[in-house]
């Protein structure tokens, strides 16, 4: 889903947030909590994006040009 959103023009961040919103909406339709879900996306030009459901606290590392950066995914409620 996230890849299709990026093909349609979304940034990796927008695609990940849309994927989380889709999971949350599906869980709510079923009367359930969405649980802990996280998405990471990388575009062909090196842009990254990430999102997770609220309370997940997902972190990930990105390495570029000899450095590694620890990033926190955007939480979506």
JSON list of N, CA and C in Angstrom, two decimals, residues 26-69:
[
{"chain": "A", "resi": 26, "resn": "UNK", "atom": "N", "xyz": [-9.29, 0.15, 9.67]},
{"chain": "A", "resi": 26, "resn": "UNK", "atom": "CA", "xyz": [-9.75, -1.24, 9.57]},
{"chain": "A", "resi": 26, "resn": "UNK", "atom": "C", "xyz": [-10.00, -1.83, 10.96]},
{"chain": "A", "resi": 27, "resn": "UNK", "atom": "N", "xyz": [-9.12, -1.53, 11.90]},
{"chain": "A", "resi": 27, "resn": "UNK", "atom": "CA", "xyz": [-9.31, -2.04, 13.26]},
{"chain": "A", "resi": 27, "resn": "UNK", "atom": "C", "xyz": [-10.57, -1.45, 13.89]},
{"chain": "A", "resi": 28, "resn": "UNK", "atom": "N", "xyz": [-10.78, -0.16, 13.70]},
{"chain": "A", "resi": 28, "resn": "UNK", "atom": "CA", "xyz": [-11.97, 0.48, 14.27]},
{"chain": "A", "resi": 28, "resn": "UNK", "atom": "C", "xyz": [-13.25, -0.09, 13.67]},
{"chain": "A", "resi": 29, "resn": "UNK", "atom": "N", "xyz": [-13.24, -0.37, 12.37]},
{"chain": "A", "resi": 29, "resn": "UNK", "atom": "CA", "xyz": [-14.43, -0.97, 11.75]},
{"chain": "A", "resi": 29, "resn": "UNK", "atom": "C", "xyz": [-14.76, -2.32, 12.38]},
{"chain": "A", "resi": 30, "resn": "UNK", "atom": "N", "xyz": [-13.74, -3.01, 12.84]},
{"chain": "A", "resi": 30, "resn": "UNK", "atom": "CA", "xyz": [-13.94, -4.33, 13.46]},
{"chain": "A", "resi": 30, "resn": "UNK", "atom": "C", "xyz": [-14.16, -4.23, 14.96]},
{"chain": "A", "resi": 31, "resn": "UNK", "atom": "N", "xyz": [-14.10, -3.01, 15.50]},
{"chain": "A", "resi": 31, "resn": "UNK", "atom": "CA", "xyz": [-14.29, -2.81, 16.92]},
{"chain": "A", "resi": 31, "resn": "UNK", "atom": "C", "xyz": [-13.09, -3.23, 17.75]},
{"chain": "A", "resi": 32, "resn": "UNK", "atom": "N", "xyz": [-11.91, -3.19, 17.14]},
{"chain": "A", "resi": 32, "resn": "UNK", "atom": "CA", "xyz": [-10.69, -3.63, 17.82]},
{"chain": "A", "resi": 32, "resn": "UNK", "atom": "C", "xyz": [-9.67, -2.49, 17.87]},
{"chain": "A", "resi": 33, "resn": "UNK", "atom": "N", "xyz": [-8.72, -2.66, 18.76]},
{"chain": "A", "resi": 33, "resn": "UNK", "atom": "CA", "xyz": [-7.59, -1.73, 18.82]},
{"chain": "A", "resi": 33, "resn": "UNK", "atom": "C", "xyz": [-6.61, -2.10, 17.70]},
{"chain": "A", "resi": 34, "resn": "UNK", "atom": "N", "xyz": [-5.93, -1.12, 17.12]},
{"chain": "A", "resi": 34, "resn": "UNK", "atom": "CA", "xyz": [-5.03, -1.43, 16.00]},
{"chain": "A", "resi": 34, "resn": "UNK", "atom": "C", "xyz": [-3.77, -2.17, 16.40]},
{"chain": "A", "resi": 35, "resn": "UNK", "atom": "N", "xyz": [-3.45, -2.21, 17.67]},
{"chain": "A", "resi": 35, "resn": "UNK", "atom": "CA", "xyz": [-2.21, -2.86, 18.09]},
{"chain": "A", "resi": 35, "resn": "UNK", "atom": "C", "xyz": [-1.01, -2.03, 17.72]},
{"chain": "A", "resi": 36, "resn": "UNK", "atom": "N", "xyz": [0.14, -2.65, 17.74]},
{"chain": "A", "resi": 36, "resn": "UNK", "atom": "CA", "xyz": [1.40, -1.96, 17.43]},
{"chain": "A", "resi": 36, "resn": "UNK", "atom": "C", "xyz": [1.83, -2.30, 16.01]},
{"chain": "A", "resi": 37, "resn": "UNK", "atom": "N", "xyz": [1.79, -1.28, 15.16]},
{"chain": "A", "resi": 37, "resn": "UNK", "atom": "CA", "xyz": [2.14, -1.44, 13.75]},
{"chain": "A", "resi": 37, "resn": "UNK", "atom": "C", "xyz": [3.09, -0.31, 13.37]},
{"chain": "A", "resi": 38, "resn": "UNK", "atom": "N", "xyz": [4.11, -0.62, 12.57]},
{"chain": "A", "resi": 38, "resn": "UNK", "atom": "CA", "xyz": [5.03, 0.41, 12.10]},
{"chain": "A", "resi": 38, "resn": "UNK", "atom": "C", "xyz": [5.37, 0.16, 10.63]},
{"chain": "A", "resi": 39, "resn": "UNK", "atom": "N", "xyz": [5.59, 1.26, 9.91]},
{"chain": "A", "resi": 39, "resn": "UNK", "atom": "CA", "xyz": [5.98, 1.20, 8.51]},
{"chain": "A", "resi": 39, "resn": "UNK", "atom": "C", "xyz": [7.21, 2.07, 8.30]},
{"chain": "A", "resi": 40, "resn": "UNK", "atom": "N", "xyz": [8.10, 1.61, 7.44]},
{"chain": "A", "resi": 40, "resn": "UNK", "atom": "CA", "xyz": [9.26, 2.39, 7.00]},
{"chain": "A", "resi": 40, "resn": "UNK", "atom": "C", "xyz": [9.25, 2.36, 5.48]},
{"chain": "A", "resi": 41, "resn": "UNK", "atom": "N", "xyz": [9.54, 3.51, 4.86]},
{"chain": "A", "resi": 41, "resn": "UNK", "atom": "CA", "xyz": [9.60, 3.57, 3.40]},
{"chain": "A", "resi": 41, "resn": "UNK", "atom": "C", "xyz": [10.86, 4.32, 2.98]},
{"chain": "A", "resi": 42, "resn": "UNK", "atom": "N", "xyz": [11.40, 3.89, 1.86]},
{"chain": "A", "resi": 42, "resn": "UNK", "atom": "CA", "xyz": [12.59, 4.51, 1.28]},
{"chain": "A", "resi": 42, "resn": "UNK", "atom": "C", "xyz": [12.32, 4.74, -0.21]},
{"chain": "A", "resi": 43, "resn": "UNK", "atom": "N", "xyz": [12.48, 5.98, -0.65]},
{"chain": "A", "resi": 43, "resn": "UNK", "atom": "CA", "xyz": [12.26, 6.29, -2.05]},
{"chain": "A", "resi": 43, "resn": "UNK", "atom": "C", "xyz": [13.54, 6.01, -2.85]},
{"chain": "A", "resi": 44, "resn": "UNK", "atom": "N", "xyz": [13.42, 5.89, -4.16]},
{"chain": "A", "resi": 44, "resn": "UNK", "atom": "CA", "xyz": [14.61, 5.64, -4.99]},
{"chain": "A", "resi": 44, "resn": "UNK", "atom": "C", "xyz": [15.69, 6.71, -4.85]},
{"chain": "A", "resi": 45, "resn": "UNK", "atom": "N", "xyz": [15.28, 7.93, -4.51]},
{"chain": "A", "resi": 45, "resn": "UNK", "atom": "CA", "xyz": [16.27, 9.01, -4.36]},
{"chain": "A", "resi": 45, "resn": "UNK", "atom": "C", "xyz": [16.80, 9.14, -2.93]},
{"chain": "A", "resi": 46, "resn": "UNK", "atom": "N", "xyz": [16.47, 8.19, -2.05]},
{"chain": "A", "resi": 46, "resn": "UNK", "atom": "CA", "xyz": [17.05, 8.16, -0.71]},
{"chain": "A", "resi": 46, "resn": "UNK", "atom": "C", "xyz": [16.25, 8.82, 0.39]},
{"chain": "A", "resi": 47, "resn": "UNK", "atom": "N", "xyz": [15.08, 9.36, 0.08]},
{"chain": "A", "resi": 47, "resn": "UNK", "atom": "CA", "xyz": [14.25, 9.96, 1.13]},
{"chain": "A", "resi": 47, "resn": "UNK", "atom": "C", "xyz": [13.61, 8.85, 1.96]},
{"chain": "A", "resi": 48, "resn": "UNK", "atom": "N", "xyz": [13.50, 9.07, 3.25]},
{"chain": "A", "resi": 48, "resn": "UNK", "atom": "CA", "xyz": [12.89, 8.08, 4.13]},
{"chain": "A", "resi": 48, "resn": "UNK", "atom": "C", "xyz": [11.63, 8.63, 4.77]},
{"chain": "A", "resi": 49, "resn": "UNK", "atom": "N", "xyz": [10.81, 7.72, 5.25]},
{"chain": "A", "resi": 49, "resn": "UNK", "atom": "CA", "xyz": [9.62, 8.08, 5.99]},
{"chain": "A", "resi": 49, "resn": "UNK", "atom": "C", "xyz": [9.28, 6.93, 6.92]},
{"chain": "A", "resi": 50, "resn": "UNK", "atom": "N", "xyz": [8.57, 7.25, 7.97]},
{"chain": "A", "resi": 50, "resn": "UNK", "atom": "CA", "xyz": [8.14, 6.21, 8.91]},
{"chain": "A", "resi": 50, "resn": "UNK", "atom": "C", "xyz": [6.93, 6.69, 9.69]},
{"chain": "A", "resi": 51, "resn": "UNK", "atom": "N", "xyz": [6.12, 5.73, 10.10]},
{"chain": "A", "resi": 51, "resn": "UNK", "atom": "CA", "xyz": [4.97, 6.04, 10.94]},
{"chain": "A", "resi": 51, "resn": "UNK", "atom": "C", "xyz": [4.60, 4.77, 11.71]},
{"chain": "A", "resi": 52, "resn": "UNK", "atom": "N", "xyz": [3.99, 4.97, 12.86]},
{"chain": "A", "resi": 52, "resn": "UNK", "atom": "CA", "xyz": [3.55, 3.85, 13.68]},
{"chain": "A", "resi": 52, "resn": "UNK", "atom": "C", "xyz": [2.27, 4.23, 14.40]},
{"chain": "A", "resi": 53, "resn": "UNK", "atom": "N", "xyz": [1.57, 3.23, 14.90]},
{"chain": "A", "resi": 53, "resn": "UNK", "atom": "CA", "xyz": [0.37, 3.50, 15.68]},
{"chain": "A", "resi": 53, "resn": "UNK", "atom": "C", "xyz": [0.76, 4.08, 17.04]},
{"chain": "A", "resi": 54, "resn": "UNK", "atom": "N", "xyz": [-0.17, 4.81, 17.63]},
{"chain": "A", "resi": 54, "resn": "UNK", "atom": "CA", "xyz": [0.08, 5.48, 18.91]},
{"chain": "A", "resi": 54, "resn": "UNK", "atom": "C", "xyz": [0.52, 4.48, 19.97]},
{"chain": "A", "resi": 55, "resn": "UNK", "atom": "N", "xyz": [1.52, 4.86, 20.74]},
{"chain": "A", "resi": 55, "resn": "UNK", "atom": "CA", "xyz": [2.01, 4.03, 21.83]},
{"chain": "A", "resi": 55, "resn": "UNK", "atom": "C", "xyz": [3.04, 3.00, 21.42]},
{"chain": "A", "resi": 56, "resn": "UNK", "atom": "N", "xyz": [3.37, 2.94, 20.15]},
{"chain": "A", "resi": 56, "resn": "UNK", "atom": "CA", "xyz": [4.32, 1.94, 19.67]},
{"chain": "A", "resi": 56, "resn": "UNK", "atom": "C", "xyz": [5.77, 2.32, 20.00]},
{"chain": "A", "resi": 57, "resn": "UNK", "atom": "N", "xyz": [6.09, 3.59, 19.89]},
{"chain": "A", "resi": 57, "resn": "UNK", "atom": "CA", "xyz": [7.44, 4.05, 20.21]},
{"chain": "A", "resi": 57, "resn": "UNK", "atom": "C", "xyz": [8.51, 3.44, 19.30]},
{"chain": "A", "resi": 58, "resn": "UNK", "atom": "N", "xyz": [8.18, 3.27, 18.02]},
{"chain": "A", "resi": 58, "resn": "UNK", "atom": "CA", "xyz": [9.09, 2.61, 17.08]},
{"chain": "A", "resi": 58, "resn": "UNK", "atom": "C", "xyz": [10.26, 3.52, 16.71]},
{"chain": "A", "resi": 59, "resn": "UNK", "atom": "N", "xyz": [11.46, 2.96, 16.76]},
{"chain": "A", "resi": 59, "resn": "UNK", "atom": "CA", "xyz": [12.68, 3.67, 16.36]},
{"chain": "A", "resi": 59, "resn": "UNK", "atom": "C", "xyz": [13.40, 2.83, 15.32]},
{"chain": "A", "resi": 60, "resn": "UNK", "atom": "N", "xyz": [14.15, 3.53, 14.46]},
{"chain": "A", "resi": 60, "resn": "UNK", "atom": "CA", "xyz": [14.90, 2.83, 13.42]},
{"chain": "A", "resi": 60, "resn": "UNK", "atom": "C", "xyz": [16.16, 3.62, 13.10]},
{"chain": "A", "resi": 61, "resn": "UNK", "atom": "N", "xyz": [17.11, 2.97, 12.48]},
{"chain": "A", "resi": 61, "resn": "UNK", "atom": "CA", "xyz": [18.38, 3.61, 12.16]},
{"chain": "A", "resi": 61, "resn": "UNK", "atom": "C", "xyz": [18.50, 3.81, 10.65]},
{"chain": "A", "resi": 62, "resn": "UNK", "atom": "N", "xyz": [19.09, 4.95, 10.29]},
{"chain": "A", "resi": 62, "resn": "UNK", "atom": "CA", "xyz": [19.36, 5.27, 8.90]},
{"chain": "A", "resi": 62, "resn": "UNK", "atom": "C", "xyz": [20.84, 5.59, 8.79]},
{"chain": "A", "resi": 63, "resn": "UNK", "atom": "N", "xyz": [21.52, 4.90, 7.89]},
{"chain": "A", "resi": 63, "resn": "UNK", "atom": "CA", "xyz": [22.95, 5.15, 7.67]},
{"chain": "A", "resi": 63, "resn": "UNK", "atom": "C", "xyz": [23.16, 5.90, 6.37]},
{"chain": "A", "resi": 64, "resn": "UNK", "atom": "N", "xyz": [23.96, 6.98, 6.45]},
{"chain": "A", "resi": 64, "resn": "UNK", "atom": "CA", "xyz": [24.28, 7.78, 5.26]},
{"chain": "A", "resi": 64, "resn": "UNK", "atom": "C", "xyz": [25.70, 8.33, 5.41]},
{"chain": "A", "resi": 65, "resn": "UNK", "atom": "N", "xyz": [26.46, 8.20, 4.36]},
{"chain": "A", "resi": 65, "resn": "UNK", "atom": "CA", "xyz": [27.79, 8.82, 4.27]},
{"chain": "A", "resi": 65, "resn": "UNK", "atom": "C", "xyz": [28.62, 8.64, 5.55]},
{"chain": "A", "resi": 66, "resn": "UNK", "atom": "N", "xyz": [28.71, 7.42, 6.02]},
{"chain": "A", "resi": 66, "resn": "UNK", "atom": "CA", "xyz": [29.55, 7.13, 7.18]},
{"chain": "A", "resi": 66, "resn": "UNK", "atom": "C", "xyz": [28.94, 7.47, 8.52]},
{"chain": "A", "resi": 67, "resn": "UNK", "atom": "N", "xyz": [27.68, 7.87, 8.57]},
{"chain": "A", "resi": 67, "resn": "UNK", "atom": "CA", "xyz": [27.03, 8.17, 9.84]},
{"chain": "A", "resi": 67, "resn": "UNK", "atom": "C", "xyz": [25.77, 7.30, 9.97]},
{"chain": "A", "resi": 68, "resn": "UNK", "atom": "N", "xyz": [25.37, 7.09, 11.19]},
{"chain": "A", "resi": 68, "resn": "UNK", "atom": "CA", "xyz": [24.13, 6.36, 11.46]},
{"chain": "A", "resi": 68, "resn": "UNK", "atom": "C", "xyz": [23.30, 7.23, 12.39]},
{"chain": "A", "resi": 69, "resn": "UNK", "atom": "N", "xyz": [22.06, 7.44, 12.03]},
{"chain": "A", "resi": 69, "resn": "UNK", "atom": "CA", "xyz": [21.17, 8.28, 12.81]},
{"chain": "A", "resi": 69, "resn": "UNK", "atom": "C", "xyz": [20.00, 7.44, 13.31]}
]
